[in-house]
mmCIF file of C-alpha atoms in Angstrom:
data_model
loop_
_atom_site.group_PDB
_atom_site.id
_atom_site.type_symbol
_atom_site.label_atom_id
_atom_site.label_comp_id
_atom_site.label_asym_id
_atom_site.label_seq_id
_atom_site.Cartn_x
_atom_site.Cartn_y
_atom_site.Cartn_z
ATOM 1 C CA MET G 98 2.639 -8.018 -0.671
ATOM 2 C CA ASN G 99 2.251 -4.293 -1.012
ATOM 3 C CA LYS G 100 -0.697 -1.993 -1.701
ATOM 4 C CA VAL G 101 -0.220 -1.965 -5.485
ATOM 5 C CA ASP G 102 -0.056 -5.768 -5.690
ATOM 6 C CA LEU G 103 -3.177 -6.092 -3.550
ATOM 7 C CA LEU G 104 -5.103 -3.667 -5.764
ATOM 8 C CA LYS G 105 -4.008 -5.581 -8.892
ATOM 9 C CA ASN G 106 -5.171 -8.853 -7.313
ATOM 10 C CA LEU G 107 -8.532 -7.288 -6.436
ATOM 11 C CA ARG G 108 -8.982 -5.984 -9.982
ATOM 12 C CA ASN G 109 -8.105 -9.395 -11.440
ATOM 13 C CA SER G 110 -10.612 -11.136 -9.181
ATOM 14 C CA SER G 111 -13.451 -8.727 -9.891
ATOM 15 C CA ARG G 112 -16.624 -9.078 -11.902
ATOM 16 C CA GLY G 113 -17.641 -5.649 -12.996
ATOM 17 C CA ASN G 114 -16.899 -3.604 -9.924
ATOM 18 C CA LEU G 115 -17.492 -6.373 -7.326
ATOM 19 C CA PHE G 116 -14.583 -8.424 -6.051
ATOM 20 C CA ALA G 117 -14.212 -11.518 -3.908
ATOM 21 C CA ILE G 118 -10.772 -12.915 -3.159
ATOM 22 C CA GLU G 119 -9.207 -15.295 -0.695
ATOM 23 C CA ILE G 120 -5.604 -14.419 0.147
ATOM 24 C CA PRO G 121 -3.469 -17.140 1.761
ATOM 25 C CA LYS G 122 -1.519 -16.163 4.867
ATOM 26 C CA ALA G 123 1.517 -17.775 6.421
ATOM 27 C CA ALA G 124 1.499 -16.017 9.792
ATOM 28 C CA LYS G 125 -0.571 -13.779 12.024
ATOM 29 C CA GLU G 126 1.529 -10.816 10.843
ATOM 30 C CA ASP G 127 0.319 -11.424 7.277
ATOM 31 C CA GLU G 128 -3.270 -11.002 8.449
ATOM 32 C CA LYS G 129 -2.482 -7.656 10.072
ATOM 33 C CA LYS G 130 -0.549 -6.467 7.008
ATOM 34 C CA ILE G 131 -3.448 -7.335 4.689
ATOM 35 C CA GLU G 132 -5.893 -5.494 6.946
ATOM 36 C CA GLU G 133 -3.617 -2.423 6.983
ATOM 37 C CA LEU G 134 -3.332 -2.425 3.195
ATOM 38 C CA VAL G 135 -7.095 -2.769 2.784
ATOM 39 C CA ALA G 136 -7.645 0.107 5.215
ATOM 40 C CA GLU G 137 -5.248 2.289 3.176
ATOM 41 C CA LEU G 138 -7.050 1.470 -0.076
ATOM 42 C CA GLU G 139 -10.387 2.270 1.569
ATOM 43 C CA SER G 140 -9.154 5.592 2.930
ATOM 44 C CA GLU G 141 -7.828 6.508 -0.537
ATOM 45 C CA GLY G 142 -11.268 5.807 -2.002
ATOM 46 C CA LYS G 143 -10.144 2.992 -4.291
ATOM 47 C CA ILE G 144 -12.293 0.246 -2.737
ATOM 48 C CA LYS G 145 -15.274 -0.205 -0.418
ATOM 49 C CA LEU G 146 -14.955 -3.306 1.726
ATOM 50 C CA ARG G 147 -18.163 -5.154 2.523
ATOM 51 C CA GLU G 148 -16.709 -8.152 4.286
ATOM 52 C CA CYS G 149 -13.367 -9.277 5.706
ATOM 53 C CA ILE G 150 -13.285 -12.771 7.175
ATOM 54 C CA ASN G 151 -10.159 -14.095 8.859
ATOM 55 C CA ARG G 152 -9.970 -17.824 8.308
ATOM 56 C CA GLU G 153 -7.402 -20.245 9.642
ATOM 57 C CA TYR G 154 -5.109 -20.154 6.606
ATOM 58 C CA SER G 155 -6.428 -17.208 4.594
ATOM 59 C CA VAL G 156 -8.189 -13.852 4.605
ATOM 60 C CA TYR G 157 -11.405 -13.545 2.567
ATOM 61 C CA LEU G 158 -12.202 -10.086 1.176
ATOM 62 C CA HIS G 159 -15.441 -9.040 -0.508
ATOM 63 C CA GLY G 160 -16.337 -5.571 -1.689
ATOM 64 C CA ILE G 161 -16.570 -2.986 -4.450
ATOM 65 C CA ILE G 162 -13.811 -1.452 -6.548
ATOM 66 C CA LYS G 163 -14.427 2.246 -7.076
ATOM 67 C CA TYR G 164 -13.445 3.217 -10.600
ATOM 68 C CA SER G 165 -11.854 6.575 -11.231
ATOM 69 C CA SER G 166 -9.205 7.933 -13.513
ATOM 70 C CA GLU G 167 -6.104 5.807 -13.085
#
């Protein structure tokens, strides 16, 4: 998964500008990669993360997509 794929998944799982998605993970490295990608999207101003919950087999993300010219 890369940053563009993650942003597409967030947009597909959104209602209006709010999103909630559960991303399955296979290993601990996947969890770290997802967190890095989310941090990049936040620093670029594309999303605002409200909640990130690391579960046993997935990562749950909840937040706001910031709309701007694409």
